[in-house]
Amino acid sequence: HGRKIVVLRCTAPSGLAADVGADGCVRMRHVGVASAGAYPAAKDERERLVRGAGTVVRTLRNGFVQLLFADGSSALKAPPPPPVPNEDDTAKGKRRSRDVDPIEEARKKAEAEASRDARKFSTDDLEWSKFTGAPTRDPATGARIWRREGGAMLCVFDDGGTLARHADGTEIRTSP
């Protein structure tokens, strides 16, 4: 917070908006209803954040957050439970007072959302998926390949590079 970053925003005719930050992060989301040219997982996503270290953070439309890693592992976090209304809000029918400053109200709402978003990425309550077992060897390249149900795959090449293909089709490549 308080740090300023230069961001370039590009919007494609398909409705995909991509923000590319000078810090190496890329945020993608569909802002239109067009689906032509959309990547297959877009229908499930509200937003996708690609971090410079090879981590993809998918915020799904159902409220779940999925983390995809370059080593082929992934983690899924369930959405927080809905807030319980307090008695005062229920009794008043949640009417807005005339003396509430709308700018102050918007600021408080933005702070609450930022705080909620910061809590999304703790390691508590994450459901992890990792590759286990013995790999197979590709005879043409010599690469070691692990596969998991759902189509996820991790390929480790002899030079140390990796290719992780996640179940949603996301590919994360690393170089030695």
Short mmCIF file of N, CA and C in Angstrom, two decimals:
data_model
loop_
_atom_site.label_atom_id
_atom_site.label_comp_id
_atom_site.label_asym_id
_atom_site.label_seq_id
_atom_site.Cartn_x
_atom_site.Cartn_y
_atom_site.Cartn_z
N HIS A 1 0.84 -1.18 0.00
CA HIS A 1 0.00 0.00 0.00
C HIS A 1 0.88 1.24 0.00
N GLY A 2 0.44 2.26 -0.71
CA GLY A 2 1.21 3.48 -0.78
C GLY A 2 2.28 3.46 -1.85
N ARG A 3 2.57 2.29 -2.41
CA ARG A 3 3.58 2.15 -3.45
C ARG A 3 2.93 2.39 -4.80
N LYS A 4 3.54 3.22 -5.62
CA LYS A 4 2.98 3.50 -6.93
C LYS A 4 3.70 2.67 -7.98
N ILE A 5 2.91 2.10 -8.90
CA ILE A 5 3.44 1.24 -9.95
C ILE A 5 2.86 1.71 -11.28
N VAL A 6 3.66 1.66 -12.31
CA VAL A 6 3.19 1.97 -13.65
C VAL A 6 2.47 0.73 -14.18
N VAL A 7 1.25 0.93 -14.71
CA VAL A 7 0.45 -0.17 -15.23
C VAL A 7 -0.01 0.15 -16.64
N LEU A 8 0.14 -0.82 -17.53
CA LEU A 8 -0.34 -0.70 -18.90
C LEU A 8 -1.59 -1.57 -19.01
N ARG A 9 -2.70 -1.01 -19.48
CA ARG A 9 -3.94 -1.76 -19.64
C ARG A 9 -4.25 -1.94 -21.11
N CYS A 10 -4.52 -3.18 -21.51
CA CYS A 10 -4.91 -3.50 -22.88
C CYS A 10 -6.24 -4.24 -22.82
N THR A 11 -7.16 -3.87 -23.69
CA THR A 11 -8.44 -4.57 -23.77
C THR A 11 -8.61 -5.11 -25.17
N ALA A 12 -8.82 -6.42 -25.28
CA ALA A 12 -8.99 -7.08 -26.57
C ALA A 12 -10.45 -7.04 -26.99
N PRO A 13 -10.72 -7.20 -28.29
CA PRO A 13 -12.10 -7.24 -28.75
C PRO A 13 -12.94 -8.34 -28.08
N SER A 14 -12.28 -9.38 -27.58
CA SER A 14 -13.00 -10.47 -26.90
C SER A 14 -13.52 -10.04 -25.54
N GLY A 15 -13.08 -8.88 -25.04
CA GLY A 15 -13.48 -8.43 -23.71
C GLY A 15 -12.46 -8.72 -22.64
N LEU A 16 -11.32 -9.31 -23.01
CA LEU A 16 -10.27 -9.61 -22.05
C LEU A 16 -9.48 -8.33 -21.78
N ALA A 17 -9.47 -7.90 -20.53
CA ALA A 17 -8.67 -6.74 -20.13
C ALA A 17 -7.44 -7.26 -19.40
N ALA A 18 -6.27 -6.81 -19.81
CA ALA A 18 -5.02 -7.24 -19.18
C ALA A 18 -4.29 -6.00 -18.67
N ASP A 19 -3.97 -6.01 -17.38
CA ASP A 19 -3.17 -4.95 -16.77
C ASP A 19 -1.78 -5.52 -16.55
N VAL A 20 -0.76 -4.89 -17.11
CA VAL A 20 0.61 -5.34 -16.96
C VAL A 20 1.34 -4.31 -16.12
N GLY A 21 1.81 -4.72 -14.94
CA GLY A 21 2.47 -3.81 -14.03
C GLY A 21 3.98 -3.85 -14.19
N ALA A 22 4.63 -2.73 -13.90
CA ALA A 22 6.08 -2.65 -13.98
C ALA A 22 6.74 -3.57 -12.95
N ASP A 23 5.96 -4.05 -11.96
CA ASP A 23 6.50 -4.96 -10.95
C ASP A 23 6.48 -6.42 -11.41
N GLY A 24 6.02 -6.68 -12.65
CA GLY A 24 6.03 -8.03 -13.19
C GLY A 24 4.71 -8.77 -13.04
N CYS A 25 3.72 -8.17 -12.42
CA CYS A 25 2.42 -8.82 -12.25
C CYS A 25 1.53 -8.52 -13.45
N VAL A 26 0.73 -9.50 -13.82
CA VAL A 26 -0.24 -9.34 -14.90
C VAL A 26 -1.59 -9.74 -14.34
N ARG A 27 -2.59 -8.87 -14.47
CA ARG A 27 -3.95 -9.16 -14.01
C ARG A 27 -4.84 -9.23 -15.24
N MET A 28 -5.60 -10.32 -15.37
CA MET A 28 -6.49 -10.49 -16.52
C MET A 28 -7.91 -10.72 -16.02
N ARG A 29 -8.87 -10.12 -16.71
CA ARG A 29 -10.28 -10.36 -16.41
C ARG A 29 -11.11 -10.06 -17.64
N HIS A 30 -12.25 -10.70 -17.74
CA HIS A 30 -13.14 -10.44 -18.87
C HIS A 30 -14.11 -9.34 -18.45
N VAL A 31 -14.12 -8.25 -19.20
CA VAL A 31 -14.98 -7.12 -18.89
C VAL A 31 -16.20 -7.08 -19.79
N GLY A 32 -16.20 -7.87 -20.84
CA GLY A 32 -17.34 -7.91 -21.76
C GLY A 32 -18.01 -9.26 -21.68
N VAL A 33 -19.05 -9.41 -22.47
CA VAL A 33 -19.76 -10.67 -22.49
C VAL A 33 -19.32 -11.55 -23.65
N ALA A 34 -18.50 -11.00 -24.53
CA ALA A 34 -18.03 -11.77 -25.69
C ALA A 34 -17.15 -12.92 -25.22
N SER A 35 -17.28 -14.05 -25.87
CA SER A 35 -16.43 -15.18 -25.48
C SER A 35 -15.50 -15.61 -26.60
N ALA A 36 -15.60 -14.98 -27.75
CA ALA A 36 -14.72 -15.35 -28.86
C ALA A 36 -13.28 -15.05 -28.49
N GLY A 37 -12.43 -16.02 -28.60
CA GLY A 37 -11.02 -15.82 -28.30
C GLY A 37 -10.68 -15.93 -26.83
N ALA A 38 -11.67 -16.20 -25.98
CA ALA A 38 -11.41 -16.31 -24.54
C ALA A 38 -10.71 -17.65 -24.26
N TYR A 39 -9.80 -17.65 -23.30
CA TYR A 39 -9.17 -18.90 -22.91
C TYR A 39 -10.22 -19.77 -22.21
N PRO A 40 -10.12 -21.09 -22.30
CA PRO A 40 -11.18 -21.99 -21.84
C PRO A 40 -11.60 -21.80 -20.39
N ALA A 41 -10.67 -21.48 -19.51
CA ALA A 41 -11.02 -21.36 -18.09
C ALA A 41 -11.72 -20.05 -17.76
N ALA A 42 -11.84 -19.12 -18.72
CA ALA A 42 -12.39 -17.80 -18.46
C ALA A 42 -13.83 -17.85 -17.96
N LYS A 43 -14.59 -18.85 -18.37
CA LYS A 43 -15.99 -18.91 -17.96
C LYS A 43 -16.13 -19.10 -16.46
N ASP A 44 -15.13 -19.70 -15.81
CA ASP A 44 -15.17 -19.94 -14.37
C ASP A 44 -14.52 -18.81 -13.56
N GLU A 45 -13.77 -17.94 -14.22
CA GLU A 45 -12.97 -16.95 -13.51
C GLU A 45 -13.59 -15.57 -13.49
N ARG A 46 -13.38 -14.91 -12.36
CA ARG A 46 -13.69 -13.49 -12.28
C ARG A 46 -12.44 -12.69 -12.61
N GLU A 47 -11.29 -13.24 -12.19
CA GLU A 47 -10.02 -12.53 -12.40
C GLU A 47 -8.87 -13.52 -12.32
N ARG A 48 -7.77 -13.18 -13.00
CA ARG A 48 -6.56 -14.00 -12.99
C ARG A 48 -5.39 -13.05 -12.77
N LEU A 49 -4.54 -13.36 -11.80
CA LEU A 49 -3.36 -12.56 -11.50
C LEU A 49 -2.14 -13.45 -11.70
N VAL A 50 -1.24 -13.03 -12.59
CA VAL A 50 -0.02 -13.79 -12.86
C VAL A 50 1.13 -13.05 -12.20
N ARG A 51 1.76 -13.68 -11.22
CA ARG A 51 2.86 -13.08 -10.48
C ARG A 51 4.18 -13.38 -11.20
N GLY A 52 5.14 -12.52 -11.04
CA GLY A 52 6.43 -12.67 -11.70
C GLY A 52 7.17 -13.93 -11.33
N ALA A 53 6.91 -14.50 -10.16
CA ALA A 53 7.61 -15.69 -9.71
C ALA A 53 6.99 -16.98 -10.26
N GLY A 54 6.01 -16.86 -11.16
CA GLY A 54 5.41 -18.05 -11.75
C GLY A 54 4.23 -18.58 -11.00
N THR A 55 3.57 -17.78 -10.21
CA THR A 55 2.37 -18.18 -9.50
C THR A 55 1.17 -17.51 -10.15
N VAL A 56 0.11 -18.28 -10.36
CA VAL A 56 -1.13 -17.75 -10.92
C VAL A 56 -2.19 -17.80 -9.83
N VAL A 57 -2.87 -16.68 -9.61
CA VAL A 57 -3.94 -16.60 -8.63
C VAL A 57 -5.25 -16.44 -9.40
N ARG A 58 -6.10 -17.46 -9.35
CA ARG A 58 -7.40 -17.42 -10.03
C ARG A 58 -8.48 -17.12 -9.01
N THR A 59 -9.21 -16.03 -9.19
CA THR A 59 -10.38 -15.74 -8.36
C THR A 59 -11.58 -16.20 -9.17
N LEU A 60 -12.27 -17.21 -8.67
CA LEU A 60 -13.36 -17.83 -9.40
C LEU A 60 -14.68 -17.13 -9.12
N ARG A 61 -15.60 -17.26 -10.04
CA ARG A 61 -16.92 -16.61 -9.91
C ARG A 61 -17.70 -17.12 -8.71
N ASN A 62 -17.43 -18.36 -8.28
CA ASN A 62 -18.15 -18.91 -7.13
C ASN A 62 -17.54 -18.49 -5.79
N GLY A 63 -16.51 -17.63 -5.81
CA GLY A 63 -15.91 -17.13 -4.58
C GLY A 63 -14.65 -17.86 -4.15
N PHE A 64 -14.36 -19.02 -4.74
CA PHE A 64 -13.15 -19.75 -4.40
C PHE A 64 -11.94 -19.02 -4.99
N VAL A 65 -10.77 -19.21 -4.38
CA VAL A 65 -9.51 -18.69 -4.89
C VAL A 65 -8.60 -19.89 -5.11
N GLN A 66 -8.02 -19.98 -6.31
CA GLN A 66 -7.13 -21.09 -6.62
C GLN A 66 -5.75 -20.54 -6.93
N LEU A 67 -4.73 -21.14 -6.31
CA LEU A 67 -3.34 -20.77 -6.55
C LEU A 67 -2.71 -21.88 -7.37
N LEU A 68 -2.07 -21.52 -8.49
CA LEU A 68 -1.38 -22.48 -9.35
C LEU A 68 0.11 -22.16 -9.30
N PHE A 69 0.95 -23.19 -9.10
CA PHE A 69 2.37 -22.97 -8.92
C PHE A 69 3.17 -23.60 -10.06
N ALA A 70 4.39 -23.11 -10.25
CA ALA A 70 5.26 -23.57 -11.33
C ALA A 70 5.72 -25.01 -11.13
N ASP A 71 5.64 -25.54 -9.90
CA ASP A 71 6.04 -26.94 -9.67
C ASP A 71 4.88 -27.90 -9.91
N GLY A 72 3.75 -27.38 -10.45
CA GLY A 72 2.60 -28.21 -10.75
C GLY A 72 1.61 -28.35 -9.62
N SER A 73 1.98 -27.91 -8.42
CA SER A 73 1.04 -28.00 -7.30
C SER A 73 0.01 -26.88 -7.40
N SER A 74 -1.08 -27.07 -6.70
CA SER A 74 -2.12 -26.05 -6.67
C SER A 74 -2.76 -26.07 -5.29
N ALA A 75 -3.44 -24.98 -4.96
CA ALA A 75 -4.15 -24.89 -3.69
C ALA A 75 -5.47 -24.20 -3.94
N LEU A 76 -6.50 -24.61 -3.23
CA LEU A 76 -7.83 -24.06 -3.39
C LEU A 76 -8.32 -23.56 -2.04
N LYS A 77 -8.84 -22.35 -2.02
CA LYS A 77 -9.37 -21.78 -0.77
C LYS A 77 -10.85 -21.49 -0.97
N ALA A 78 -11.66 -21.99 -0.04
CA ALA A 78 -13.11 -21.77 -0.09
C ALA A 78 -13.41 -20.31 0.26
N PRO A 79 -14.54 -19.79 -0.22
CA PRO A 79 -14.90 -18.42 0.11
C PRO A 79 -15.26 -18.30 1.59
N PRO A 80 -15.10 -17.10 2.15
CA PRO A 80 -15.46 -16.94 3.56
C PRO A 80 -16.97 -17.07 3.72
N PRO A 81 -17.44 -17.47 4.92
CA PRO A 81 -18.89 -17.58 5.12
C PRO A 81 -19.53 -16.19 5.03
N PRO A 82 -20.81 -16.13 4.66
CA PRO A 82 -21.47 -14.83 4.55
C PRO A 82 -21.54 -14.16 5.92
N PRO A 83 -21.48 -12.83 5.96
CA PRO A 83 -21.53 -12.14 7.25
C PRO A 83 -22.90 -12.31 7.91
N VAL A 84 -22.87 -12.37 9.22
CA VAL A 84 -24.11 -12.48 9.99
C VAL A 84 -24.58 -11.07 10.30
N PRO A 85 -25.82 -10.72 9.90
CA PRO A 85 -26.29 -9.35 10.17
C PRO A 85 -26.48 -9.15 11.67
N ASN A 86 -26.14 -7.93 12.14
CA ASN A 86 -26.35 -7.68 13.56
C ASN A 86 -27.79 -7.20 13.77
N GLU A 87 -28.23 -7.20 15.02
CA GLU A 87 -29.63 -6.88 15.32
C GLU A 87 -30.00 -5.47 14.90
N ASP A 88 -29.09 -4.51 15.05
CA ASP A 88 -29.39 -3.12 14.69
C ASP A 88 -29.70 -3.00 13.20
N ASP A 89 -28.90 -3.67 12.35
CA ASP A 89 -29.14 -3.61 10.90
C ASP A 89 -30.46 -4.26 10.54
N THR A 90 -30.79 -5.38 11.21
CA THR A 90 -32.03 -6.08 10.90
C THR A 90 -33.23 -5.24 11.33
N ALA A 91 -33.16 -4.63 12.51
CA ALA A 91 -34.27 -3.83 13.02
C ALA A 91 -34.51 -2.60 12.15
N LYS A 92 -33.45 -1.98 11.67
CA LYS A 92 -33.58 -0.76 10.86
C LYS A 92 -33.85 -1.07 9.40
N GLY A 93 -33.80 -2.34 9.01
CA GLY A 93 -33.95 -2.66 7.60
C GLY A 93 -32.76 -2.19 6.80
N LYS A 94 -31.64 -1.99 7.47
CA LYS A 94 -30.39 -1.54 6.85
C LYS A 94 -30.58 -0.25 6.07
N ARG A 95 -31.37 0.68 6.62
CA ARG A 95 -31.55 1.97 5.97
C ARG A 95 -30.31 2.82 6.15
N ARG A 96 -30.00 3.59 5.15
CA ARG A 96 -28.83 4.45 5.20
C ARG A 96 -29.23 5.80 5.78
N SER A 97 -28.49 6.22 6.77
CA SER A 97 -28.74 7.51 7.40
C SER A 97 -28.36 8.63 6.45
N ARG A 98 -29.11 9.75 6.56
CA ARG A 98 -28.82 10.89 5.68
C ARG A 98 -27.50 11.56 6.06
N ASP A 99 -27.07 11.41 7.34
CA ASP A 99 -25.83 12.07 7.72
C ASP A 99 -24.60 11.22 7.46
N VAL A 100 -24.73 10.08 6.80
CA VAL A 100 -23.57 9.27 6.43
C VAL A 100 -22.95 9.86 5.17
N ASP A 101 -21.66 10.14 5.27
CA ASP A 101 -20.94 10.70 4.12
C ASP A 101 -20.68 9.59 3.11
N PRO A 102 -21.20 9.71 1.86
CA PRO A 102 -21.02 8.64 0.88
C PRO A 102 -19.55 8.38 0.54
N ILE A 103 -18.71 9.41 0.58
CA ILE A 103 -17.29 9.23 0.29
C ILE A 103 -16.64 8.43 1.42
N GLU A 104 -16.97 8.77 2.65
CA GLU A 104 -16.43 8.04 3.80
C GLU A 104 -16.93 6.58 3.78
N GLU A 105 -18.18 6.39 3.42
CA GLU A 105 -18.74 5.05 3.33
C GLU A 105 -18.02 4.22 2.26
N ALA A 106 -17.73 4.82 1.10
CA ALA A 106 -17.01 4.13 0.03
C ALA A 106 -15.59 3.79 0.46
N ARG A 107 -14.93 4.72 1.19
CA ARG A 107 -13.58 4.47 1.67
C ARG A 107 -13.55 3.29 2.64
N LYS A 108 -14.52 3.26 3.57
CA LYS A 108 -14.59 2.15 4.53
C LYS A 108 -14.85 0.82 3.82
N LYS A 109 -15.72 0.85 2.80
CA LYS A 109 -16.01 -0.37 2.05
C LYS A 109 -14.76 -0.85 1.32
N ALA A 110 -13.99 0.07 0.70
CA ALA A 110 -12.77 -0.30 -0.01
C ALA A 110 -11.74 -0.87 0.96
N GLU A 111 -11.62 -0.29 2.15
CA GLU A 111 -10.69 -0.81 3.15
C GLU A 111 -11.09 -2.21 3.60
N ALA A 112 -12.40 -2.43 3.79
CA ALA A 112 -12.88 -3.75 4.20
C ALA A 112 -12.59 -4.79 3.12
N GLU A 113 -12.80 -4.41 1.84
CA GLU A 113 -12.53 -5.34 0.74
C GLU A 113 -11.04 -5.66 0.65
N ALA A 114 -10.19 -4.64 0.81
CA ALA A 114 -8.74 -4.86 0.77
C ALA A 114 -8.31 -5.78 1.90
N SER A 115 -8.89 -5.59 3.08
CA SER A 115 -8.57 -6.44 4.22
C SER A 115 -9.01 -7.88 3.95
N ARG A 116 -10.21 -8.04 3.37
CA ARG A 116 -10.72 -9.37 3.04
C ARG A 116 -9.83 -10.03 2.00
N ASP A 117 -9.40 -9.27 0.98
CA ASP A 117 -8.54 -9.82 -0.06
C ASP A 117 -7.19 -10.24 0.51
N ALA A 118 -6.65 -9.48 1.47
CA ALA A 118 -5.37 -9.84 2.06
C ALA A 118 -5.46 -11.16 2.81
N ARG A 119 -6.64 -11.43 3.42
CA ARG A 119 -6.82 -12.69 4.15
C ARG A 119 -6.97 -13.88 3.22
N LYS A 120 -7.31 -13.66 1.96
CA LYS A 120 -7.52 -14.77 1.02
C LYS A 120 -6.26 -15.61 0.85
N PHE A 121 -5.10 -15.01 0.99
CA PHE A 121 -3.88 -15.69 0.60
C PHE A 121 -3.09 -16.24 1.78
N SER A 122 -3.74 -16.42 2.93
CA SER A 122 -3.05 -17.11 4.01
C SER A 122 -3.07 -18.60 3.69
N THR A 123 -2.17 -19.36 4.29
CA THR A 123 -2.09 -20.79 3.98
C THR A 123 -3.07 -21.61 4.81
N ASP A 124 -3.82 -20.98 5.71
CA ASP A 124 -4.82 -21.70 6.49
C ASP A 124 -5.95 -22.16 5.58
N ASP A 125 -6.46 -23.33 5.84
CA ASP A 125 -7.64 -23.86 5.14
C ASP A 125 -7.46 -24.01 3.64
N LEU A 126 -6.24 -24.24 3.18
CA LEU A 126 -6.02 -24.48 1.75
C LEU A 126 -6.10 -25.97 1.49
N GLU A 127 -6.73 -26.33 0.39
CA GLU A 127 -6.78 -27.72 -0.05
C GLU A 127 -5.71 -27.87 -1.12
N TRP A 128 -4.63 -28.61 -0.82
CA TRP A 128 -3.48 -28.72 -1.72
C TRP A 128 -3.60 -29.91 -2.65
N SER A 129 -3.08 -29.75 -3.86
CA SER A 129 -2.95 -30.84 -4.83
C SER A 129 -1.50 -30.84 -5.29
N LYS A 130 -0.78 -31.94 -5.04
CA LYS A 130 0.62 -32.03 -5.44
C LYS A 130 0.83 -33.30 -6.24
N PHE A 131 1.93 -33.34 -6.98
CA PHE A 131 2.26 -34.53 -7.75
C PHE A 131 2.97 -35.52 -6.84
N THR A 132 2.56 -36.77 -6.92
CA THR A 132 3.19 -37.83 -6.13
C THR A 132 3.47 -39.02 -7.04
N GLY A 133 4.22 -39.96 -6.55
CA GLY A 133 4.50 -41.17 -7.31
C GLY A 133 5.69 -41.01 -8.24
N ALA A 134 5.98 -42.08 -8.96
CA ALA A 134 7.14 -42.11 -9.86
C ALA A 134 6.76 -41.51 -11.22
N PRO A 135 7.68 -40.74 -11.82
CA PRO A 135 7.41 -40.17 -13.14
C PRO A 135 7.65 -41.20 -14.24
N THR A 136 7.10 -40.91 -15.40
CA THR A 136 7.46 -41.68 -16.60
C THR A 136 8.51 -40.86 -17.33
N ARG A 137 9.26 -41.50 -18.23
CA ARG A 137 10.29 -40.79 -18.97
C ARG A 137 9.89 -40.73 -20.44
N ASP A 138 9.97 -39.50 -21.01
CA ASP A 138 9.68 -39.33 -22.43
C ASP A 138 10.89 -39.81 -23.21
N PRO A 139 10.73 -40.82 -24.09
CA PRO A 139 11.89 -41.36 -24.79
C PRO A 139 12.54 -40.36 -25.75
N ALA A 140 11.77 -39.44 -26.30
CA ALA A 140 12.33 -38.50 -27.28
C ALA A 140 13.16 -37.40 -26.62
N THR A 141 12.70 -36.90 -25.47
CA THR A 141 13.40 -35.76 -24.85
C THR A 141 14.13 -36.13 -23.57
N GLY A 142 13.78 -37.28 -22.98
CA GLY A 142 14.38 -37.66 -21.71
C GLY A 142 13.75 -36.97 -20.51
N ALA A 143 12.71 -36.19 -20.76
CA ALA A 143 12.06 -35.45 -19.68
C ALA A 143 11.30 -36.41 -18.76
N ARG A 144 11.25 -36.07 -17.47
CA ARG A 144 10.46 -36.82 -16.51
C ARG A 144 9.08 -36.19 -16.44
N ILE A 145 8.02 -37.03 -16.49
CA ILE A 145 6.66 -36.52 -16.56
C ILE A 145 5.81 -37.16 -15.46
N TRP A 146 5.17 -36.31 -14.67
CA TRP A 146 4.20 -36.75 -13.66
C TRP A 146 2.82 -36.35 -14.17
N ARG A 147 1.83 -37.20 -13.95
CA ARG A 147 0.45 -36.90 -14.36
C ARG A 147 -0.47 -37.09 -13.16
N ARG A 148 -1.52 -36.29 -13.15
CA ARG A 148 -2.52 -36.37 -12.09
C ARG A 148 -3.90 -36.41 -12.74
N GLU A 149 -4.87 -36.99 -12.05
CA GLU A 149 -6.24 -37.03 -12.58
C GLU A 149 -6.70 -35.61 -12.87
N GLY A 150 -7.54 -35.47 -13.87
CA GLY A 150 -8.04 -34.15 -14.24
C GLY A 150 -7.21 -33.48 -15.31
N GLY A 151 -6.12 -34.12 -15.75
CA GLY A 151 -5.33 -33.57 -16.85
C GLY A 151 -4.10 -32.78 -16.44
N ALA A 152 -3.85 -32.63 -15.14
CA ALA A 152 -2.66 -31.88 -14.71
C ALA A 152 -1.41 -32.70 -15.01
N MET A 153 -0.33 -32.00 -15.37
CA MET A 153 0.91 -32.66 -15.75
C MET A 153 2.10 -31.78 -15.36
N LEU A 154 3.18 -32.40 -14.92
CA LEU A 154 4.42 -31.69 -14.65
C LEU A 154 5.52 -32.38 -15.45
N CYS A 155 6.27 -31.61 -16.21
CA CYS A 155 7.35 -32.13 -17.04
C CYS A 155 8.64 -31.43 -16.62
N VAL A 156 9.65 -32.21 -16.22
CA VAL A 156 10.95 -31.66 -15.83
C VAL A 156 11.97 -32.12 -16.86
N PHE A 157 12.56 -31.16 -17.57
CA PHE A 157 13.51 -31.46 -18.63
C PHE A 157 14.91 -31.65 -18.08
N ASP A 158 15.79 -32.29 -18.85
CA ASP A 158 17.15 -32.57 -18.41
C ASP A 158 17.95 -31.31 -18.11
N ASP A 159 17.63 -30.20 -18.79
CA ASP A 159 18.37 -28.96 -18.54
C ASP A 159 17.89 -28.20 -17.30
N GLY A 160 16.85 -28.75 -16.62
CA GLY A 160 16.34 -28.11 -15.41
C GLY A 160 15.09 -27.28 -15.63
N GLY A 161 14.70 -27.05 -16.87
CA GLY A 161 13.47 -26.32 -17.15
C GLY A 161 12.26 -27.17 -16.81
N THR A 162 11.14 -26.52 -16.53
CA THR A 162 9.91 -27.25 -16.21
C THR A 162 8.74 -26.70 -17.02
N LEU A 163 7.75 -27.55 -17.18
CA LEU A 163 6.47 -27.17 -17.76
C LEU A 163 5.40 -27.78 -16.89
N ALA A 164 4.60 -26.93 -16.27
CA ALA A 164 3.47 -27.40 -15.46
C ALA A 164 2.20 -27.07 -16.22
N ARG A 165 1.41 -28.08 -16.52
CA ARG A 165 0.10 -27.86 -17.15
C ARG A 165 -0.95 -28.23 -16.11
N HIS A 166 -1.72 -27.23 -15.72
CA HIS A 166 -2.75 -27.44 -14.70
C HIS A 166 -4.05 -27.91 -15.34
N ALA A 167 -4.95 -28.42 -14.51
CA ALA A 167 -6.20 -29.01 -15.00
C ALA A 167 -7.05 -28.03 -15.80
N ASP A 168 -6.95 -26.74 -15.52
CA ASP A 168 -7.75 -25.74 -16.25
C ASP A 168 -7.11 -25.35 -17.58
N GLY A 169 -5.93 -25.91 -17.89
CA GLY A 169 -5.24 -25.60 -19.14
C GLY A 169 -4.13 -24.58 -18.98
N THR A 170 -3.98 -23.99 -17.82
CA THR A 170 -2.90 -23.03 -17.57
C THR A 170 -1.56 -23.72 -17.67
N GLU A 171 -0.64 -23.14 -18.42
CA GLU A 171 0.72 -23.67 -18.51
C GLU A 171 1.69 -22.66 -17.91
N ILE A 172 2.56 -23.16 -17.03
CA ILE A 172 3.58 -22.33 -16.41
C ILE A 172 4.92 -22.96 -16.76
N ARG A 173 5.77 -22.20 -17.45
CA ARG A 173 7.09 -22.69 -17.86
C ARG A 173 8.16 -21.96 -17.08
N THR A 174 9.20 -22.71 -16.70
CA THR A 174 10.35 -22.09 -16.06
C THR A 174 11.60 -22.48 -16.82
N SER A 175 12.58 -21.63 -16.76
CA SER A 175 13.88 -21.88 -17.41
C SER A 175 14.90 -22.17 -16.32
N PRO A 176 15.95 -22.94 -16.69
CA PRO A 176 16.99 -23.23 -15.68
C PRO A 176 17.75 -21.99 -15.28
#
